[in-house]
PDB file of C-alpha atoms in Angstrom:
ATOM      1  CA  UNK A   1     -35.950  -1.605  21.560  1.00  0.00           C
ATOM      2  CA  UNK A   2     -34.125  -3.422  24.368  1.00  0.00           C
ATOM      3  CA  UNK A   3     -31.304  -4.404  21.992  1.00  0.00           C
ATOM      4  CA  UNK A   4     -31.086  -0.857  20.629  1.00  0.00           C
ATOM      5  CA  UNK A   5     -30.223   0.728  23.995  1.00  0.00           C
ATOM      6  CA  UNK A   6     -26.969  -1.234  24.546  1.00  0.00           C
ATOM      7  CA  UNK A   7     -25.969  -0.576  20.954  1.00  0.00           C
ATOM      8  CA  UNK A   8     -26.460   3.180  21.300  1.00  0.00           C
ATOM      9  CA  UNK A   9     -24.677   3.189  24.649  1.00  0.00           C
ATOM     10  CA  UNK A  10     -21.694   1.361  23.151  1.00  0.00           C
ATOM     11  CA  UNK A  11     -21.568   3.768  20.193  1.00  0.00           C
ATOM     12  CA  UNK A  12     -21.636   6.735  22.600  1.00  0.00           C
ATOM     13  CA  UNK A  13     -18.814   5.308  24.697  1.00  0.00           C
ATOM     14  CA  UNK A  14     -16.719   4.699  21.572  1.00  0.00           C
ATOM     15  CA  UNK A  15     -17.372   8.260  20.407  1.00  0.00           C
ATOM     16  CA  UNK A  16     -16.389   9.705  23.781  1.00  0.00           C
ATOM     17  CA  UNK A  17     -13.288   7.516  23.817  1.00  0.00           C
ATOM     18  CA  UNK A  18     -12.295   8.710  20.346  1.00  0.00           C
ATOM     19  CA  UNK A  19     -12.751  12.331  21.400  1.00  0.00           C
ATOM     20  CA  UNK A  20     -10.568  11.792  24.489  1.00  0.00           C
ATOM     21  CA  UNK A  21      -7.883  10.125  22.374  1.00  0.00           C
ATOM     22  CA  UNK A  22      -7.843  13.027  19.919  1.00  0.00           C
ATOM     23  CA  UNK A  23      -7.595  15.506  22.777  1.00  0.00           C
ATOM     24  CA  UNK A  24      -4.766  13.575  24.455  1.00  0.00           C
ATOM     25  CA  UNK A  25      -2.770  13.414  21.239  1.00  0.00           C
ATOM     26  CA  UNK A  26      -3.677  17.017  20.383  1.00  0.00           C
ATOM     27  CA  UNK A  27      -4.934  15.950  16.999  1.00  0.00           C
ATOM     28  CA  UNK A  28      -6.874  18.348  14.816  1.00  0.00           C
ATOM     29  CA  UNK A  29      -9.943  16.550  13.396  1.00  0.00           C
ATOM     30  CA  UNK A  30     -10.169  18.916  10.418  1.00  0.00           C
ATOM     31  CA  UNK A  31      -6.529  18.367   9.448  1.00  0.00           C
ATOM     32  CA  UNK A  32      -6.941  14.624   9.990  1.00  0.00           C
ATOM     33  CA  UNK A  33      -9.944  14.579   7.674  1.00  0.00           C
ATOM     34  CA  UNK A  34      -8.056  16.474   4.979  1.00  0.00           C
ATOM     35  CA  UNK A  35      -5.094  14.133   5.356  1.00  0.00           C
ATOM     36  CA  UNK A  36      -7.286  11.040   5.200  1.00  0.00           C
ATOM     37  CA  UNK A  37      -8.957  12.225   2.005  1.00  0.00           C
ATOM     38  CA  UNK A  38      -5.565  13.022   0.475  1.00  0.00           C
ATOM     39  CA  UNK A  39      -4.087   9.657   1.492  1.00  0.00           C
ATOM     40  CA  UNK A  40      -7.033   7.727   0.094  1.00  0.00           C
ATOM     41  CA  UNK A  41      -6.908   9.752  -3.122  1.00  0.00           C
ATOM     42  CA  UNK A  42      -3.193   9.008  -3.428  1.00  0.00           C
ATOM     43  CA  UNK A  43      -4.158   5.330  -3.774  1.00  0.00           C
ATOM     44  CA  UNK A  44      -7.551   5.662  -5.477  1.00  0.00           C
ATOM     45  CA  UNK A  45      -7.664   6.924  -8.147  1.00  0.00           C
ATOM     46  CA  UNK A  46      -4.249   8.598  -8.454  1.00  0.00           C
ATOM     47  CA  UNK A  47      -1.830   5.923  -7.242  1.00  0.00           C
ATOM     48  CA  UNK A  48      -1.680   3.580 -10.212  1.00  0.00           C
ATOM     49  CA  UNK A  49       1.904   2.594  -9.381  1.00  0.00           C
ATOM     50  CA  UNK A  50       1.069   1.778  -5.769  1.00  0.00           C
ATOM     51  CA  UNK A  51      -1.987  -0.184  -6.921  1.00  0.00           C
ATOM     52  CA  UNK A  52       0.287  -2.107  -9.302  1.00  0.00           C
ATOM     53  CA  UNK A  53       2.569  -3.037  -6.397  1.00  0.00           C
ATOM     54  CA  UNK A  54      -0.390  -4.309  -4.368  1.00  0.00           C
ATOM     55  CA  UNK A  55      -1.595  -6.243  -7.411  1.00  0.00           C
ATOM     56  CA  UNK A  56       1.862  -7.785  -7.724  1.00  0.00           C
ATOM     57  CA  UNK A  57       1.708  -8.952  -4.114  1.00  0.00           C
ATOM     58  CA  UNK A  58      -1.745 -10.357  -4.723  1.00  0.00           C
ATOM     59  CA  UNK A  59      -0.892 -12.308  -7.872  1.00  0.00           C
ATOM     60  CA  UNK A  60       2.220 -13.754  -6.199  1.00  0.00           C
ATOM     61  CA  UNK A  61       0.051 -15.091  -3.374  1.00  0.00           C
ATOM     62  CA  UNK A  62      -2.424 -17.953  -3.310  1.00  0.00           C
ATOM     63  CA  UNK A  63      -3.301 -17.876   0.379  1.00  0.00           C
ATOM     64  CA  UNK A  64      -4.829 -15.246   2.651  1.00  0.00           C
ATOM     65  CA  UNK A  65      -2.232 -15.551   5.464  1.00  0.00           C
ATOM     66  CA  UNK A  66       0.682 -14.945   3.091  1.00  0.00           C
ATOM     67  CA  UNK A  67      -1.061 -12.031   1.397  1.00  0.00           C
ATOM     68  CA  UNK A  68      -2.046 -10.473   4.722  1.00  0.00           C
ATOM     69  CA  UNK A  69       1.454 -10.856   6.131  1.00  0.00           C
ATOM     70  CA  UNK A  70       3.116  -9.218   3.136  1.00  0.00           C
ATOM     71  CA  UNK A  71       0.650  -6.341   2.941  1.00  0.00           C
ATOM     72  CA  UNK A  72       1.143  -5.777   6.676  1.00  0.00           C
ATOM     73  CA  UNK A  73       4.927  -5.642   6.280  1.00  0.00           C
ATOM     74  CA  UNK A  74       4.550  -3.225   3.379  1.00  0.00           C
ATOM     75  CA  UNK A  75       2.230  -1.030   5.465  1.00  0.00           C
ATOM     76  CA  UNK A  76       4.502  -0.965   8.512  1.00  0.00           C
ATOM     77  CA  UNK A  77       7.514  -0.072   6.382  1.00  0.00           C
ATOM     78  CA  UNK A  78       5.930   2.812   4.497  1.00  0.00           C
ATOM     79  CA  UNK A  79       4.382   4.103   7.744  1.00  0.00           C
ATOM     80  CA  UNK A  80       7.892   4.224   9.215  1.00  0.00           C
ATOM     81  CA  UNK A  81       9.360   6.343   6.445  1.00  0.00           C
ATOM     82  CA  UNK A  82       6.314   8.618   6.425  1.00  0.00           C
ATOM     83  CA  UNK A  83       6.929   9.286  10.111  1.00  0.00           C
ATOM     84  CA  UNK A  84      10.665   9.833   9.628  1.00  0.00           C
ATOM     85  CA  UNK A  85      10.072  12.437   6.930  1.00  0.00           C
ATOM     86  CA  UNK A  86       7.315  14.345   8.745  1.00  0.00           C
ATOM     87  CA  UNK A  87       8.516  14.101  12.336  1.00  0.00           C
ATOM     88  CA  UNK A  88      12.298  13.724  12.002  1.00  0.00           C
ATOM     89  CA  UNK A  89      12.902  15.822   8.889  1.00  0.00           C
ATOM     90  CA  UNK A  90      14.391  13.061   6.725  1.00  0.00           C
ATOM     91  CA  UNK A  91      15.277  14.492   3.301  1.00  0.00           C
ATOM     92  CA  UNK A  92      15.543  12.707  -0.044  1.00  0.00           C
ATOM     93  CA  UNK A  93      15.552  13.267  -3.806  1.00  0.00           C
ATOM     94  CA  UNK A  94      11.951  12.742  -5.022  1.00  0.00           C
ATOM     95  CA  UNK A  95      12.940  11.943  -8.594  1.00  0.00           C
ATOM     96  CA  UNK A  96      15.086   8.946  -7.686  1.00  0.00           C
ATOM     97  CA  UNK A  97      12.554   7.741  -5.161  1.00  0.00           C
ATOM     98  CA  UNK A  98       9.971   7.626  -7.952  1.00  0.00           C
ATOM     99  CA  UNK A  99      12.438   5.711 -10.153  1.00  0.00           C
ATOM    100  CA  UNK A 100      13.005   3.248  -7.291  1.00  0.00           C
ATOM    101  CA  UNK A 101       9.232   2.811  -6.907  1.00  0.00           C
ATOM    102  CA  UNK A 102       9.020   1.796 -10.576  1.00  0.00           C
ATOM    103  CA  UNK A 103      11.908  -0.656 -10.187  1.00  0.00           C
ATOM    104  CA  UNK A 104      10.330  -2.179  -7.079  1.00  0.00           C
ATOM    105  CA  UNK A 105       7.155  -2.876  -9.062  1.00  0.00           C
ATOM    106  CA  UNK A 106       9.191  -4.397 -11.901  1.00  0.00           C
ATOM    107  CA  UNK A 107      11.143  -6.643  -9.487  1.00  0.00           C
ATOM    108  CA  UNK A 108       7.934  -7.866  -7.891  1.00  0.00           C
ATOM    109  CA  UNK A 109       6.432  -8.691 -11.278  1.00  0.00           C
ATOM    110  CA  UNK A 110       9.573 -10.502 -12.458  1.00  0.00           C
ATOM    111  CA  UNK A 111       9.609 -12.724  -9.410  1.00  0.00           C
ATOM    112  CA  UNK A 112       6.482 -14.536 -10.513  1.00  0.00           C
ATOM    113  CA  UNK A 113       7.551 -15.155 -14.096  1.00  0.00           C
ATOM    114  CA  UNK A 114       8.701 -18.699 -14.974  1.00  0.00           C
ATOM    115  CA  UNK A 115      12.318 -17.737 -15.675  1.00  0.00           C
ATOM    116  CA  UNK A 116      14.799 -19.750 -13.637  1.00  0.00           C
ATOM    117  CA  UNK A 117      17.303 -16.945 -13.022  1.00  0.00           C
ATOM    118  CA  UNK A 118      14.653 -14.990 -11.151  1.00  0.00           C
ATOM    119  CA  UNK A 119      13.738 -17.805  -8.751  1.00  0.00           C
ATOM    120  CA  UNK A 120      16.094 -16.459  -6.068  1.00  0.00           C
ATOM    121  CA  UNK A 121      13.756 -13.492  -5.592  1.00  0.00           C
ATOM    122  CA  UNK A 122      11.071 -15.778  -4.183  1.00  0.00           C
ATOM    123  CA  UNK A 123      13.229 -16.542  -1.143  1.00  0.00           C
ATOM    124  CA  UNK A 124      13.919 -12.864  -0.555  1.00  0.00           C
ATOM    125  CA  UNK A 125      10.319 -11.660  -0.804  1.00  0.00           C
ATOM    126  CA  UNK A 126       9.812 -11.308   2.942  1.00  0.00           C
ATOM    127  CA  UNK A 127      12.829  -8.965   2.980  1.00  0.00           C
ATOM    128  CA  UNK A 128      12.010  -7.276  -0.321  1.00  0.00           C
ATOM    129  CA  UNK A 129       8.482  -6.293   0.640  1.00  0.00           C
ATOM    130  CA  UNK A 130       9.410  -4.165   3.689  1.00  0.00           C
ATOM    131  CA  UNK A 131      12.415  -2.734   1.833  1.00  0.00           C
ATOM    132  CA  UNK A 132      10.156  -1.670  -1.023  1.00  0.00           C
ATOM    133  CA  UNK A 133       7.657  -0.389   1.551  1.00  0.00           C
ATOM    134  CA  UNK A 134      10.306   2.016   2.867  1.00  0.00           C
ATOM    135  CA  UNK A 135      10.765   3.370  -0.665  1.00  0.00           C
ATOM    136  CA  UNK A 136       7.031   3.717  -1.284  1.00  0.00           C
ATOM    137  CA  UNK A 137       6.741   5.525   2.050  1.00  0.00           C
ATOM    138  CA  UNK A 138       9.136   8.185   0.777  1.00  0.00           C
ATOM    139  CA  UNK A 139       6.950   8.619  -2.301  1.00  0.00           C
ATOM    140  CA  UNK A 140       3.879   8.999  -0.066  1.00  0.00           C
ATOM    141  CA  UNK A 141       5.773  11.513   2.094  1.00  0.00           C
ATOM    142  CA  UNK A 142       6.643  13.655  -0.928  1.00  0.00           C
ATOM    143  CA  UNK A 143       2.928  14.202  -1.445  1.00  0.00           C
ATOM    144  CA  UNK A 144       2.127  14.621   2.245  1.00  0.00           C
ATOM    145  CA  UNK A 145       4.677  17.395   2.881  1.00  0.00           C
ATOM    146  CA  UNK A 146       3.004  19.494   0.194  1.00  0.00           C
ATOM    147  CA  UNK A 147      -0.348  19.445   1.997  1.00  0.00           C
ATOM    148  CA  UNK A 148      -1.425  22.679   3.697  1.00  0.00           C
ATOM    149  CA  UNK A 149      -2.492  20.846   6.867  1.00  0.00           C
ATOM    150  CA  UNK A 150       1.067  19.653   7.536  1.00  0.00           C
ATOM    151  CA  UNK A 151       1.987  23.184   8.660  1.00  0.00           C
ATOM    152  CA  UNK A 152      -0.983  23.478  11.022  1.00  0.00           C
ATOM    153  CA  UNK A 153      -0.698  20.090  12.713  1.00  0.00           C
ATOM    154  CA  UNK A 154       1.996  17.705  11.418  1.00  0.00           C
ATOM    155  CA  UNK A 155       0.928  14.786  13.629  1.00  0.00           C
ATOM    156  CA  UNK A 156      -2.727  15.162  12.613  1.00  0.00           C
ATOM    157  CA  UNK A 157      -1.821  15.330   8.936  1.00  0.00           C
ATOM    158  CA  UNK A 158       0.464  12.290   9.250  1.00  0.00           C
ATOM    159  CA  UNK A 159      -2.122  10.253  11.147  1.00  0.00           C
ATOM    160  CA  UNK A 160      -4.929  11.115   8.733  1.00  0.00           C
ATOM    161  CA  UNK A 161      -2.863  10.637   5.566  1.00  0.00           C
ATOM    162  CA  UNK A 162      -1.574   7.267   6.743  1.00  0.00           C
ATOM    163  CA  UNK A 163      -5.078   6.136   7.628  1.00  0.00           C
ATOM    164  CA  UNK A 164      -6.343   7.225   4.208  1.00  0.00           C
ATOM    165  CA  UNK A 165      -3.564   5.292   2.479  1.00  0.00           C
ATOM    166  CA  UNK A 166      -4.396   2.172   4.480  1.00  0.00           C
ATOM    167  CA  UNK A 167      -8.091   2.460   3.640  1.00  0.00           C
ATOM    168  CA  UNK A 168      -7.221   2.824  -0.039  1.00  0.00           C
ATOM    169  CA  UNK A 169      -5.001  -0.247   0.126  1.00  0.00           C
ATOM    170  CA  UNK A 170      -7.742  -2.247   1.827  1.00  0.00           C
ATOM    171  CA  UNK A 171     -10.156  -1.348  -0.970  1.00  0.00           C
ATOM    172  CA  UNK A 172      -7.665  -2.384  -3.674  1.00  0.00           C
ATOM    173  CA  UNK A 173      -6.782  -5.684  -1.988  1.00  0.00           C
ATOM    174  CA  UNK A 174     -10.440  -6.349  -1.149  1.00  0.00           C
ATOM    175  CA  UNK A 175     -11.510  -5.911  -4.764  1.00  0.00           C
ATOM    176  CA  UNK A 176      -8.727  -8.229  -5.963  1.00  0.00           C
ATOM    177  CA  UNK A 177      -9.647 -10.865  -3.383  1.00  0.00           C
ATOM    178  CA  UNK A 178     -13.323 -10.755  -4.311  1.00  0.00           C
ATOM    179  CA  UNK A 179     -12.581 -10.855  -8.034  1.00  0.00           C
ATOM    180  CA  UNK A 180      -9.859 -13.514  -8.218  1.00  0.00           C
ATOM    181  CA  UNK A 181      -9.438 -15.557  -5.021  1.00  0.00           C
ATOM    182  CA  UNK A 182     -12.270 -17.998  -5.862  1.00  0.00           C
ATOM    183  CA  UNK A 183     -10.056 -19.290  -8.689  1.00  0.00           C
ATOM    184  CA  UNK A 184      -6.745 -19.383  -6.795  1.00  0.00           C
ATOM    185  CA  UNK A 185      -6.526 -23.173  -6.751  1.00  0.00           C
ATOM    186  CA  UNK A 186      -7.894 -23.923 -10.194  1.00  0.00           C
ATOM    187  CA  UNK A 187      -5.313 -25.261 -12.673  1.00  0.00           C
ATOM    188  CA  UNK A 188      -5.766 -22.486 -15.240  1.00  0.00           C
ATOM    189  CA  UNK A 189      -5.451 -19.600 -12.766  1.00  0.00           C
ATOM    190  CA  UNK A 190      -1.651 -19.429 -12.696  1.00  0.00           C
ATOM    191  CA  UNK A 191      -0.922 -19.558 -16.463  1.00  0.00           C
ATOM    192  CA  UNK A 192      -3.954 -17.594 -17.665  1.00  0.00           C
ATOM    193  CA  UNK A 193      -4.433 -15.003 -14.929  1.00  0.00           C
ATOM    194  CA  UNK A 194      -1.516 -14.636 -12.525  1.00  0.00           C
ATOM    195  CA  UNK A 195       1.371 -14.858 -15.003  1.00  0.00           C
ATOM    196  CA  UNK A 196      -0.072 -12.347 -17.536  1.00  0.00           C
ATOM    197  CA  UNK A 197      -0.916  -9.986 -14.662  1.00  0.00           C
ATOM    198  CA  UNK A 198       2.634 -10.237 -13.271  1.00  0.00           C
ATOM    199  CA  UNK A 199       4.142  -9.706 -16.723  1.00  0.00           C
ATOM    200  CA  UNK A 200       2.062  -6.551 -17.119  1.00  0.00           C
ATOM    201  CA  UNK A 201       3.142  -5.452 -13.635  1.00  0.00           C
ATOM    202  CA  UNK A 202       6.819  -5.901 -14.515  1.00  0.00           C
ATOM    203  CA  UNK A 203       6.495  -4.032 -17.824  1.00  0.00           C
ATOM    204  CA  UNK A 204       4.616  -1.189 -16.144  1.00  0.00           C
ATOM    205  CA  UNK A 205       7.276  -0.892 -13.442  1.00  0.00           C
ATOM    206  CA  UNK A 206      10.087  -0.703 -15.985  1.00  0.00           C
ATOM    207  CA  UNK A 207       8.159   1.859 -18.037  1.00  0.00           C
ATOM    208  CA  UNK A 208       7.602   4.074 -14.972  1.00  0.00           C
ATOM    209  CA  UNK A 209      11.253   3.797 -13.958  1.00  0.00           C
ATOM    210  CA  UNK A 210      12.512   4.787 -17.430  1.00  0.00           C
ATOM    211  CA  UNK A 211       9.990   7.596 -17.752  1.00  0.00           C
ATOM    212  CA  UNK A 212      10.878   9.050 -14.336  1.00  0.00           C
ATOM    213  CA  UNK A 213      14.622   8.762 -14.877  1.00  0.00           C
ATOM    214  CA  UNK A 214      14.497  10.643 -18.203  1.00  0.00           C
TER     215      UNK A 214
END
């Protein structure tokens, strides 16, 4: 009982703090909730292409720090373009953004294949990932601007949608880590798991790009 009182008090303070933050930012909880659900759904189960990109990052990595750093860069970049579209009115052609998303997935998959002419991509990955994140952010924004909540409270919709996307990404990466990271350093992991997965990623990216360009 004695340990329960501090826990409840802490939870109450956090709740009051969250309410004050929402009030200060003039965020609409209902719109945020709708946006969060939409953002999560845009990753799971609807965002197969975005899941493929995350899988590409995962199968190119064999350490948690590298994976975390690249996913963080990707997140920051697509959050930036989401904000530019919603808050600054950035316009773009959705069709070619979707083609670029497919090509970004293909490029990521090709980087891990044992073909010498693609080795230069490995050195550019830390630049490629945020660049591709900017493109994926435009694809996210195309879905967000069609939500009804964006007209009622753009900041709330943006905040909620972005949070939902991040939660979806965490689930995807978490599942991959739990399923495959125990075998990262075993000799058969790279040829039997990572390389086939990256080949499938590259083929899927090319297929999406061709399909969307047609």
